[in-house]
Amino acid sequence: AAAAAAAAAAAGKIEATSEAAFSASSASGSSSSSSSSSSVFAASRTVIQRVQVFAPEFTDAERIFEEKLRRLNGFLDRVAAHDAQQGRRQASAVLVFANTRDAVAIIHSNLRTHAGVRNKNRTKGARREMKGTAVGFGATMLHGQLPQARRANALAAFKSGKCSVLVTTDVAARGIDVKALPFVVNFDMPRNIETYVHRIGRTGRNGRSGVSETFFVAAADGALAGQLRRVLERCQQSVPKRLRALRWGD
């Protein structure tokens, strides 16, 4: 019960911060990236960096993956609700990074199932009310083992807005350039901090604010705790208490 209450409280904080982040990502700003490009820790201050930390005792890989899926779907639900509230006719683009091809395939399958259930469970009134707006997310995936034609189709669908969520590995994502990309999700924390900075740098471009959401598993990603903390601090971002408590990587 105590664990459930703590999870609910954390979810509430995440949702409140995400609402502010969604609003920021939908507005153009005149602020520019001000971090030094001479540092591997350089990251744009136009990106709102959110980090969800899984406690060190959270070690069961299957349970962690399931919890990540739950949190990812919750995040996308909030993005979809915000889009509908804004009356957008096209869902906001979300780029989701995973570290392996298998993870990409599982996430993609889960998102497609979740989107179908979410739409089916809406009342007829709700569906009528949201007609002509961005009611949900089409998901596609990209990784190096897909045939070239399928990779090209996935990328074209994402860039055109036909599919609003692209799940990808780092290698497959090379060369992707989406001008208006408001959201990046690190389903898996990358294996080095340079890749983290590169990933979140896909959003917050061209004078716009962006949002990055990162799932950080202390037991698996702890070696990067100190470097990630420094990136957040240099960009004047909020550092989660659980991340501050991890002294690994200092």
PDB file of C-alpha atoms in Angstrom:
ATOM      1  CA  ALA A   1       0.000   0.000   0.000  1.00  0.00           C
ATOM      2  CA  ALA A   2       2.832   2.362   0.917  1.00  0.00           C
ATOM      3  CA  ALA A   3       4.565   1.606  -2.396  1.00  0.00           C
ATOM      4  CA  ALA A   4       1.335   2.267  -4.309  1.00  0.00           C
ATOM      5  CA  ALA A   5       0.853   5.584  -2.503  1.00  0.00           C
ATOM      6  CA  ALA A   6       4.413   6.637  -3.280  1.00  0.00           C
ATOM      7  CA  ALA A   7       3.973   5.685  -6.933  1.00  0.00           C
ATOM      8  CA  ALA A   8       0.732   7.665  -7.112  1.00  0.00           C
ATOM      9  CA  ALA A   9       2.394  10.724  -5.569  1.00  0.00           C
ATOM     10  CA  ALA A  10       5.287  10.479  -8.010  1.00  0.00           C
ATOM     11  CA  ALA A  11       2.880  10.140 -10.918  1.00  0.00           C
ATOM     12  CA  GLY A  12       1.064  13.273  -9.775  1.00  0.00           C
ATOM     13  CA  LYS A  13       4.285  15.268  -9.722  1.00  0.00           C
ATOM     14  CA  ILE A  14       5.255  13.948 -13.138  1.00  0.00           C
ATOM     15  CA  GLU A  15       1.849  14.847 -14.562  1.00  0.00           C
ATOM     16  CA  ALA A  16       1.953  18.377 -13.139  1.00  0.00           C
ATOM     17  CA  THR A  17       5.413  19.022 -14.534  1.00  0.00           C
ATOM     18  CA  SER A  18       4.497  17.455 -17.855  1.00  0.00           C
ATOM     19  CA  GLU A  19       1.492  19.770 -18.234  1.00  0.00           C
ATOM     20  CA  ALA A  20       3.765  22.779 -17.895  1.00  0.00           C
ATOM     21  CA  ALA A  21       6.257  21.175 -20.248  1.00  0.00           C
ATOM     22  CA  PHE A  22       3.570  20.460 -22.873  1.00  0.00           C
ATOM     23  CA  SER A  23       2.525  24.105 -22.809  1.00  0.00           C
ATOM     24  CA  ALA A  24       6.109  25.238 -23.195  1.00  0.00           C
ATOM     25  CA  SER A  25       6.744  22.858 -26.084  1.00  0.00           C
ATOM     26  CA  SER A  26       3.777  24.197 -28.028  1.00  0.00           C
ATOM     27  CA  ALA A  27       5.016  27.765 -28.007  1.00  0.00           C
ATOM     28  CA  SER A  28       7.811  29.316 -30.035  1.00  0.00           C
ATOM     29  CA  GLY A  29      10.382  31.260 -28.096  1.00  0.00           C
ATOM     30  CA  SER A  30      13.226  33.597 -28.800  1.00  0.00           C
ATOM     31  CA  SER A  31      15.573  31.901 -26.337  1.00  0.00           C
ATOM     32  CA  SER A  32      18.505  30.109 -27.875  1.00  0.00           C
ATOM     33  CA  SER A  33      20.808  27.289 -26.918  1.00  0.00           C
ATOM     34  CA  SER A  34      23.453  28.723 -24.602  1.00  0.00           C
ATOM     35  CA  SER A  35      25.581  25.738 -23.602  1.00  0.00           C
ATOM     36  CA  SER A  36      29.166  25.538 -24.735  1.00  0.00           C
ATOM     37  CA  SER A  37      29.659  23.267 -27.729  1.00  0.00           C
ATOM     38  CA  SER A  38      33.230  22.610 -26.553  1.00  0.00           C
ATOM     39  CA  SER A  39      31.938  20.305 -23.818  1.00  0.00           C
ATOM     40  CA  VAL A  40      30.584  16.783 -24.237  1.00  0.00           C
ATOM     41  CA  PHE A  41      28.019  17.880 -21.660  1.00  0.00           C
ATOM     42  CA  ALA A  42      26.693  20.670 -23.860  1.00  0.00           C
ATOM     43  CA  ALA A  43      22.906  20.523 -24.010  1.00  0.00           C
ATOM     44  CA  SER A  44      20.329  23.070 -25.039  1.00  0.00           C
ATOM     45  CA  ARG A  45      18.554  24.972 -22.289  1.00  0.00           C
ATOM     46  CA  THR A  46      15.507  25.132 -24.535  1.00  0.00           C
ATOM     47  CA  VAL A  47      14.927  21.441 -23.674  1.00  0.00           C
ATOM     48  CA  ILE A  48      12.979  20.678 -20.502  1.00  0.00           C
ATOM     49  CA  GLN A  49      14.689  17.536 -19.205  1.00  0.00           C
ATOM     50  CA  ARG A  50      12.544  15.208 -17.080  1.00  0.00           C
ATOM     51  CA  VAL A  51      14.207  12.196 -15.444  1.00  0.00           C
ATOM     52  CA  GLN A  52      12.264   9.414 -13.732  1.00  0.00           C
ATOM     53  CA  VAL A  53      14.595   7.423 -11.471  1.00  0.00           C
ATOM     54  CA  PHE A  54      13.971   3.772 -10.613  1.00  0.00           C
ATOM     55  CA  ALA A  55      15.352   3.101  -7.110  1.00  0.00           C
ATOM     56  CA  PRO A  56      18.446   0.837  -6.723  1.00  0.00           C
ATOM     57  CA  GLU A  57      16.345  -1.971  -5.238  1.00  0.00           C
ATOM     58  CA  PHE A  58      14.308  -2.059  -8.467  1.00  0.00           C
ATOM     59  CA  THR A  59      16.295  -4.825 -10.201  1.00  0.00           C
ATOM     60  CA  ASP A  60      13.890  -7.279 -11.852  1.00  0.00           C
ATOM     61  CA  ALA A  61      14.369  -6.689 -15.597  1.00  0.00           C
ATOM     62  CA  GLU A  62      10.905  -7.875 -16.629  1.00  0.00           C
ATOM     63  CA  ARG A  63       9.163  -5.800 -13.993  1.00  0.00           C
ATOM     64  CA  ILE A  64      11.226  -2.743 -14.919  1.00  0.00           C
ATOM     65  CA  PHE A  65      10.341  -3.114 -18.606  1.00  0.00           C
ATOM     66  CA  GLU A  66       6.634  -3.418 -17.794  1.00  0.00           C
ATOM     67  CA  GLU A  67       6.789  -0.344 -15.581  1.00  0.00           C
ATOM     68  CA  LYS A  68       8.563   1.606 -18.310  1.00  0.00           C
ATOM     69  CA  LEU A  69       5.797   0.642 -20.747  1.00  0.00           C
ATOM     70  CA  ARG A  70       3.165   1.804 -18.269  1.00  0.00           C
ATOM     71  CA  ARG A  71       4.903   5.140 -17.781  1.00  0.00           C
ATOM     72  CA  LEU A  72       5.456   5.622 -21.514  1.00  0.00           C
ATOM     73  CA  ASN A  73       1.781   5.005 -22.244  1.00  0.00           C
ATOM     74  CA  GLY A  74       0.813   7.396 -19.474  1.00  0.00           C
ATOM     75  CA  PHE A  75       3.084  10.055 -20.936  1.00  0.00           C
ATOM     76  CA  LEU A  76       1.599   9.596 -24.410  1.00  0.00           C
ATOM     77  CA  ASP A  77      -1.930   9.727 -22.994  1.00  0.00           C
ATOM     78  CA  ARG A  78      -1.145  13.114 -21.445  1.00  0.00           C
ATOM     79  CA  VAL A  79       0.345  14.369 -24.702  1.00  0.00           C
ATOM     80  CA  ALA A  80      -2.776  13.197 -26.583  1.00  0.00           C
ATOM     81  CA  ALA A  81      -5.075  14.871 -24.040  1.00  0.00           C
ATOM     82  CA  HIS A  82      -3.124  18.102 -24.351  1.00  0.00           C
ATOM     83  CA  ASP A  83      -3.306  17.945 -28.148  1.00  0.00           C
ATOM     84  CA  ALA A  84      -7.070  17.415 -27.996  1.00  0.00           C
ATOM     85  CA  GLN A  85      -7.469  20.302 -25.568  1.00  0.00           C
ATOM     86  CA  GLN A  86      -5.549  22.523 -27.960  1.00  0.00           C
ATOM     87  CA  GLY A  87      -7.768  21.359 -30.845  1.00  0.00           C
ATOM     88  CA  ARG A  88      -4.822  20.138 -32.876  1.00  0.00           C
ATOM     89  CA  ARG A  89      -5.622  18.260 -36.046  1.00  0.00           C
ATOM     90  CA  GLN A  90      -2.293  16.455 -35.977  1.00  0.00           C
ATOM     91  CA  ALA A  91      -0.822  14.666 -32.977  1.00  0.00           C
ATOM     92  CA  SER A  92       2.471  15.933 -31.575  1.00  0.00           C
ATOM     93  CA  ALA A  93       5.526  14.017 -32.775  1.00  0.00           C
ATOM     94  CA  VAL A  94       7.288  11.853 -30.186  1.00  0.00           C
ATOM     95  CA  LEU A  95      10.657  10.163 -30.790  1.00  0.00           C
ATOM     96  CA  VAL A  96      11.239   7.159 -28.486  1.00  0.00           C
ATOM     97  CA  PHE A  97      14.733   5.704 -28.091  1.00  0.00           C
ATOM     98  CA  ALA A  98      15.527   2.147 -26.964  1.00  0.00           C
ATOM     99  CA  ASN A  99      18.920   0.460 -26.814  1.00  0.00           C
ATOM    100  CA  THR A 100      18.114  -2.802 -28.612  1.00  0.00           C
ATOM    101  CA  ARG A 101      16.154  -3.993 -31.641  1.00  0.00           C
ATOM    102  CA  ASP A 102      14.128  -6.392 -29.493  1.00  0.00           C
ATOM    103  CA  ALA A 103      13.074  -3.583 -27.175  1.00  0.00           C
ATOM    104  CA  VAL A 104      12.056  -1.426 -30.147  1.00  0.00           C
ATOM    105  CA  ALA A 105       9.830  -4.216 -31.504  1.00  0.00           C
ATOM    106  CA  ILE A 106       8.154  -4.875 -28.135  1.00  0.00           C
ATOM    107  CA  ILE A 107       7.544  -1.184 -27.435  1.00  0.00           C
ATOM    108  CA  HIS A 108       6.113  -0.674 -30.913  1.00  0.00           C
ATOM    109  CA  SER A 109       3.719  -3.622 -30.525  1.00  0.00           C
ATOM    110  CA  ASN A 110       2.609  -2.417 -27.090  1.00  0.00           C
ATOM    111  CA  LEU A 111       1.961   1.130 -28.279  1.00  0.00           C
ATOM    112  CA  ARG A 112      -0.195  -0.043 -31.159  1.00  0.00           C
ATOM    113  CA  THR A 113      -2.256  -2.232 -28.821  1.00  0.00           C
ATOM    114  CA  HIS A 114      -2.566   0.503 -26.216  1.00  0.00           C
ATOM    115  CA  ALA A 115      -3.700   3.068 -28.786  1.00  0.00           C
ATOM    116  CA  GLY A 116      -6.407   0.717 -30.070  1.00  0.00           C
ATOM    117  CA  VAL A 117      -7.744   0.004 -26.585  1.00  0.00           C
ATOM    118  CA  ARG A 118      -7.691   3.688 -25.668  1.00  0.00           C
ATOM    119  CA  ASN A 119      -9.719   4.671 -28.723  1.00  0.00           C
ATOM    120  CA  LYS A 120     -12.158   1.750 -28.311  1.00  0.00           C
ATOM    121  CA  ASN A 121     -12.853   2.711 -24.693  1.00  0.00           C
ATOM    122  CA  ARG A 122     -13.793   6.291 -25.559  1.00  0.00           C
ATOM    123  CA  THR A 123     -17.493   7.095 -25.444  1.00  0.00           C
ATOM    124  CA  LYS A 124     -19.249   7.959 -28.690  1.00  0.00           C
ATOM    125  CA  GLY A 125     -19.670  11.494 -27.383  1.00  0.00           C
ATOM    126  CA  ALA A 126     -15.970  11.793 -26.706  1.00  0.00           C
ATOM    127  CA  ARG A 127     -15.135  10.509 -30.173  1.00  0.00           C
ATOM    128  CA  ARG A 128     -17.532  13.029 -31.752  1.00  0.00           C
ATOM    129  CA  GLU A 129     -16.072  15.803 -29.611  1.00  0.00           C
ATOM    130  CA  MET A 130     -12.538  14.936 -30.719  1.00  0.00           C
ATOM    131  CA  LYS A 131     -13.398  14.465 -34.389  1.00  0.00           C
ATOM    132  CA  GLY A 132     -10.957  16.400 -36.556  1.00  0.00           C
ATOM    133  CA  THR A 133      -8.418  16.700 -33.750  1.00  0.00           C
ATOM    134  CA  ALA A 134      -5.372  14.599 -32.835  1.00  0.00           C
ATOM    135  CA  VAL A 135      -7.230  11.794 -31.052  1.00  0.00           C
ATOM    136  CA  GLY A 136      -4.283   9.462 -30.629  1.00  0.00           C
ATOM    137  CA  PHE A 137      -0.959   8.229 -31.883  1.00  0.00           C
ATOM    138  CA  GLY A 138      -0.020   6.042 -34.799  1.00  0.00           C
ATOM    139  CA  ALA A 139       3.248   4.281 -34.006  1.00  0.00           C
ATOM    140  CA  THR A 140       5.990   3.054 -36.282  1.00  0.00           C
ATOM    141  CA  MET A 141       9.473   1.688 -35.668  1.00  0.00           C
ATOM    142  CA  LEU A 142      12.966   1.853 -37.069  1.00  0.00           C
ATOM    143  CA  HIS A 143      15.984  -0.384 -36.543  1.00  0.00           C
ATOM    144  CA  GLY A 144      18.892  -1.659 -38.572  1.00  0.00           C
ATOM    145  CA  GLN A 145      17.510  -5.116 -39.324  1.00  0.00           C
ATOM    146  CA  LEU A 146      14.403  -3.846 -41.132  1.00  0.00           C
ATOM    147  CA  PRO A 147      14.435  -3.944 -44.955  1.00  0.00           C
ATOM    148  CA  GLN A 148      15.441  -0.638 -46.520  1.00  0.00           C
ATOM    149  CA  ALA A 149      11.990  -0.083 -48.026  1.00  0.00           C
ATOM    150  CA  ARG A 150      10.296  -0.536 -44.674  1.00  0.00           C
ATOM    151  CA  ARG A 151      12.739   1.831 -42.981  1.00  0.00           C
ATOM    152  CA  ALA A 152      12.093   4.452 -45.653  1.00  0.00           C
ATOM    153  CA  ASN A 153       8.327   4.067 -45.241  1.00  0.00           C
ATOM    154  CA  ALA A 154       8.562   4.359 -41.456  1.00  0.00           C
ATOM    155  CA  LEU A 155      10.635   7.507 -41.653  1.00  0.00           C
ATOM    156  CA  ALA A 156       8.327   9.043 -44.272  1.00  0.00           C
ATOM    157  CA  ALA A 157       5.266   8.261 -42.138  1.00  0.00           C
ATOM    158  CA  PHE A 158       6.847   9.934 -39.108  1.00  0.00           C
ATOM    159  CA  LYS A 159       8.021  13.026 -40.964  1.00  0.00           C
ATOM    160  CA  SER A 160       4.630  13.487 -42.642  1.00  0.00           C
ATOM    161  CA  GLY A 161       2.723  13.090 -39.376  1.00  0.00           C
ATOM    162  CA  LYS A 162       0.889   9.956 -40.495  1.00  0.00           C
ATOM    163  CA  CYS A 163       2.530   8.226 -37.536  1.00  0.00           C
ATOM    164  CA  SER A 164       3.226  10.465 -34.575  1.00  0.00           C
ATOM    165  CA  VAL A 165       5.429   8.096 -32.579  1.00  0.00           C
ATOM    166  CA  LEU A 166       8.672   6.656 -33.903  1.00  0.00           C
ATOM    167  CA  VAL A 167      10.419   4.011 -31.785  1.00  0.00           C
ATOM    168  CA  THR A 168      14.038   3.611 -32.816  1.00  0.00           C
ATOM    169  CA  THR A 169      17.578   2.637 -31.926  1.00  0.00           C
ATOM    170  CA  ASP A 170      20.402   5.182 -32.071  1.00  0.00           C
ATOM    171  CA  VAL A 171      21.992   3.667 -35.170  1.00  0.00           C
ATOM    172  CA  ALA A 172      18.745   3.686 -37.134  1.00  0.00           C
ATOM    173  CA  ALA A 173      17.986   7.249 -36.052  1.00  0.00           C
ATOM    174  CA  ARG A 174      21.144   8.707 -37.607  1.00  0.00           C
ATOM    175  CA  GLY A 175      20.245  11.349 -40.130  1.00  0.00           C
ATOM    176  CA  ILE A 176      16.678  11.833 -38.882  1.00  0.00           C
ATOM    177  CA  ASP A 177      15.852  15.534 -38.922  1.00  0.00           C
ATOM    178  CA  VAL A 178      12.327  16.567 -37.921  1.00  0.00           C
ATOM    179  CA  LYS A 179      11.957  20.345 -37.775  1.00  0.00           C
ATOM    180  CA  ALA A 180       9.125  20.487 -35.237  1.00  0.00           C
ATOM    181  CA  LEU A 181       9.803  17.674 -32.766  1.00  0.00           C
ATOM    182  CA  PRO A 182       8.398  18.608 -29.341  1.00  0.00           C
ATOM    183  CA  PHE A 183       9.055  15.357 -27.448  1.00  0.00           C
ATOM    184  CA  VAL A 184      11.898  12.848 -27.025  1.00  0.00           C
ATOM    185  CA  VAL A 185      11.622   9.836 -24.707  1.00  0.00           C
ATOM    186  CA  ASN A 186      14.615   7.821 -23.524  1.00  0.00           C
ATOM    187  CA  PHE A 187      12.854   4.531 -22.805  1.00  0.00           C
ATOM    188  CA  ASP A 188      16.346   3.205 -22.115  1.00  0.00           C
ATOM    189  CA  MET A 189      19.057   5.459 -20.781  1.00  0.00           C
ATOM    190  CA  PRO A 190      21.866   5.397 -23.387  1.00  0.00           C
ATOM    191  CA  ARG A 191      25.180   3.817 -22.511  1.00  0.00           C
ATOM    192  CA  ASN A 192      27.118   7.103 -22.481  1.00  0.00           C
ATOM    193  CA  ILE A 193      26.312  10.716 -21.709  1.00  0.00           C
ATOM    194  CA  GLU A 194      27.294  11.982 -25.168  1.00  0.00           C
ATOM    195  CA  THR A 195      24.495   9.916 -26.700  1.00  0.00           C
ATOM    196  CA  TYR A 196      22.055  11.271 -24.115  1.00  0.00           C
ATOM    197  CA  VAL A 197      22.935  14.829 -25.100  1.00  0.00           C
ATOM    198  CA  HIS A 198      22.627  13.968 -28.787  1.00  0.00           C
ATOM    199  CA  ARG A 199      19.220  12.348 -28.273  1.00  0.00           C
ATOM    200  CA  ILE A 200      17.655  15.217 -26.363  1.00  0.00           C
ATOM    201  CA  GLY A 201      19.161  17.624 -28.883  1.00  0.00           C
ATOM    202  CA  ARG A 202      16.630  16.341 -31.438  1.00  0.00           C
ATOM    203  CA  THR A 203      14.057  18.621 -29.778  1.00  0.00           C
ATOM    204  CA  GLY A 204      14.162  22.245 -28.613  1.00  0.00           C
ATOM    205  CA  ARG A 205      15.408  23.498 -31.991  1.00  0.00           C
ATOM    206  CA  ASN A 206      14.681  26.564 -34.099  1.00  0.00           C
ATOM    207  CA  GLY A 207      13.663  28.755 -31.174  1.00  0.00           C
ATOM    208  CA  ARG A 208      11.123  26.252 -29.848  1.00  0.00           C
ATOM    209  CA  SER A 209      11.045  24.591 -26.451  1.00  0.00           C
ATOM    210  CA  GLY A 210      11.124  20.811 -26.273  1.00  0.00           C
ATOM    211  CA  VAL A 211      10.650  18.113 -23.668  1.00  0.00           C
ATOM    212  CA  SER A 212      12.761  15.033 -22.989  1.00  0.00           C
ATOM    213  CA  GLU A 213      11.535  12.250 -20.705  1.00  0.00           C
ATOM    214  CA  THR A 214      14.136   9.757 -19.471  1.00  0.00           C
ATOM    215  CA  PHE A 215      13.687   6.491 -17.577  1.00  0.00           C
ATOM    216  CA  PHE A 216      16.810   6.046 -15.441  1.00  0.00           C
ATOM    217  CA  VAL A 217      17.247   2.669 -13.728  1.00  0.00           C
ATOM    218  CA  ALA A 218      19.725   3.077 -10.869  1.00  0.00           C
ATOM    219  CA  ALA A 219      20.765  -0.577 -10.867  1.00  0.00           C
ATOM    220  CA  ALA A 220      21.593  -0.526 -14.596  1.00  0.00           C
ATOM    221  CA  ASP A 221      22.420   3.117 -15.335  1.00  0.00           C
ATOM    222  CA  GLY A 222      24.001   4.187 -12.040  1.00  0.00           C
ATOM    223  CA  ALA A 223      27.483   4.667 -13.518  1.00  0.00           C
ATOM    224  CA  LEU A 224      26.111   7.658 -15.448  1.00  0.00           C
ATOM    225  CA  ALA A 225      24.417   9.284 -12.437  1.00  0.00           C
ATOM    226  CA  GLY A 226      27.111  11.874 -11.809  1.00  0.00           C
ATOM    227  CA  GLN A 227      27.439  12.903 -15.452  1.00  0.00           C
ATOM    228  CA  LEU A 228      23.664  13.129 -15.923  1.00  0.00           C
ATOM    229  CA  ARG A 229      23.345  15.200 -12.788  1.00  0.00           C
ATOM    230  CA  ARG A 230      25.954  17.645 -14.094  1.00  0.00           C
ATOM    231  CA  VAL A 231      24.153  17.968 -17.441  1.00  0.00           C
ATOM    232  CA  LEU A 232      20.911  18.802 -15.629  1.00  0.00           C
ATOM    233  CA  GLU A 233      22.617  21.303 -13.340  1.00  0.00           C
ATOM    234  CA  ARG A 234      24.448  23.075 -16.174  1.00  0.00           C
ATOM    235  CA  CYS A 235      21.158  23.428 -18.034  1.00  0.00           C
ATOM    236  CA  GLN A 236      19.437  24.691 -14.877  1.00  0.00           C
ATOM    237  CA  GLN A 237      17.086  21.710 -14.763  1.00  0.00           C
ATOM    238  CA  SER A 238      15.469  20.049 -11.774  1.00  0.00           C
ATOM    239  CA  VAL A 239      17.557  17.157 -10.409  1.00  0.00           C
ATOM    240  CA  PRO A 240      15.455  14.366  -8.849  1.00  0.00           C
ATOM    241  CA  LYS A 241      16.268  13.570  -5.216  1.00  0.00           C
ATOM    242  CA  ARG A 242      16.892   9.941  -6.102  1.00  0.00           C
ATOM    243  CA  LEU A 243      19.472  10.984  -8.696  1.00  0.00           C
ATOM    244  CA  ARG A 244      21.230  13.298  -6.234  1.00  0.00           C
ATOM    245  CA  ALA A 245      21.393  10.420  -3.755  1.00  0.00           C
ATOM    246  CA  LEU A 246      23.301   8.229  -6.201  1.00  0.00           C
ATOM    247  CA  ARG A 247      27.005   8.898  -5.789  1.00  0.00           C
ATOM    248  CA  TRP A 248      28.063   6.556  -8.591  1.00  0.00           C
ATOM    249  CA  GLY A 249      29.928   8.143 -11.482  1.00  0.00           C
ATOM    250  CA  ASP A 250      31.111  11.178  -9.466  1.00  0.00           C
TER     251      ASP A 250
END
